[in-house]
């Protein structure tokens, strides 16, 4: 009962506006600030960001009593876990019983649901499926596949009792060194936006929500909390926001997560321009915005800008919002609007639908989905004299520690607590392939001895077994008893840090280089072939080494069934059809961002996006710079011919069709890309080609033809005009290229607008 004796209205029973009208200011400020308040480690601060009290007094005292750093770290990690309804979820909403406000649950994302797999005094298990990472999904260029994966993933969100999955992450690969590129999709916003739309639709088809992240211009981890990304409005609109725009318009995510960084001097979570003027006024976003975890400078400013929920919530935010309304600097109507947006979404959640979740999703069925999905994203980079697929009678000498301990996902919030993972030796054995036993035993003994010495995995770090140095006798002996060598090379990555151009990271380590050379030289001297498998969430500098192996398969981080998926492709059960969602340059310094990454000026926490819209292939292709592998590149075990280009300008759209024929000997699928070259307006520099549509054929049998159709809305050909502050579609001739990759144009025509 309220003080005046009237019963309080309840959310879900009474109209939202009645509930808001019944809320005290304390309740309103509590409602828009998550439950965590003061507990754990906020992300790395850029210079100038406020220094906050990180720990509660109780935790501080306990930390003082820890004897080792590891003990302290474990305590911090343990205290950061939400012990709410779904343990290990990233955050929970503030409950207000009086008003029927129940705590809805937010959990990571994006390669599967991230929750604690076991619970104290509970014999049940809560493992989730580790699906392929983001860059593997986008390499499939297959929106139907992504939708299938995320229908399964969203079912786990629903059945484990969470309401919103904190995914997908779609920030642009501005630099190959960004530590979270494995979670993100591409250097191209159209590919990122289309994959994200399919992802969002798949998850939300389960009646649970997503949080499309990290909005926006969050292209690095260095100084991530507050680094200032300085860029033109044109680059912002055409490159860094475009993927978000596509995803919002096509799939209306329930929520969006703002990012830690500043955009042209203003924090993304306090940025009225991006959060209100663009996201809501221009694009018509209907959901609510939450902060990334502990992204905060001023809670009142966040609400005023249109950042509705502050997660996981700090005391400062609560106080600033409360005081802001009291002193008139924050309009209470603006706060009410944020509350209304959140409540609108809350009412759609399983929590409010009182969904009786089972805690028993069909993990067996989902394992099949992830097994197939990982194969769809694998990119065949090289295949001399049809080295792949392997003969069914192949006897394999399996090299590389990662072959026996594949990295199936990255670290940080994107790491899924899976029940198991399939290594490549297991995958090959499951496929009936004979391995050279002595070599396998040497590797297995080595990996188990090394693993025993290593620290256990935690949120920030998934320790990786160091590469085992090979000696000549072992290699020779193993190859003498085998028909072919497979060597796997891996890299871990995760949030909280960027990669570096050093040996063992962007460059191969000395041991990796020596092993690769030794295996290739020995195998070739014996007339045997070497297959290099790449198990990375991004790329490494391979320029010096591509000539060595006979075939190279980029398998990314393919989720828990990765060993089986790899065997499917290596043995030819599945014909690879993935293509690169990024440009693989000859050297790091060729990337247009290289001079301004991660910071532009020593210790000052800002980055100039000097390359403007010329990101990735837009730069390389326009300047004619030679690359190792171009954007959109990928081979198949078969070949395809492109014929009969038809271009129709139909009112507000351009319709393009072409015939794709399988001209090889095995069935396969082809990713078909449509690039447009725009006429210049007002002397602005235009990329020579921009991806404006793509499609993937069905599985085509040898000799079979499919007519594919791609539609480009004319509005998507617009250029952002800085001076006029608006989009402009120029009249003139647009070149249309139907291509197998950005450099391999198969059919060319013109559309006149
Ligand atoms: C990450 C987000 C994640 C959140 C919750 C942050 O550190 O940047 O991507 O969703 O934590 O775990």
XYZ file of C-alpha atoms in Angstrom, residues 2 6 87 138 164 172 177 190 195 253 279 290 305 339 357 362 371 429 493 540 572 585 639 650 670 698 718 747:
28
model
C 1.269 3.507 -0.753
C -3.987 3.224 -2.669
C 24.384 -17.622 -12.106
C 30.604 -13.626 -41.266
C 18.669 -10.670 -23.169
C 34.344 -2.513 -37.897
C 45.256 -5.679 -34.316
C 27.193 -3.994 -45.296
C 25.078 -10.828 -40.733
C 17.121 -5.344 -31.692
C 19.628 6.081 -33.577
C 22.302 0.201 -22.011
C 21.693 11.680 -24.044
C 11.961 4.023 -17.898
C 12.346 -22.542 -18.570
C 18.800 -29.786 -26.583
C 29.530 -28.513 -36.407
C 39.909 -40.194 -35.887
C 42.705 -13.112 -28.476
C 48.911 -13.176 -38.809
C 35.931 -33.380 -48.526
C 47.666 -7.136 -46.449
C 35.205 -23.778 -59.831
C 13.533 -0.249 -61.237
C 29.691 -19.843 -54.260
C 22.615 -23.266 -53.006
C 24.122 7.738 -50.995
C 30.869 -9.480 -64.851
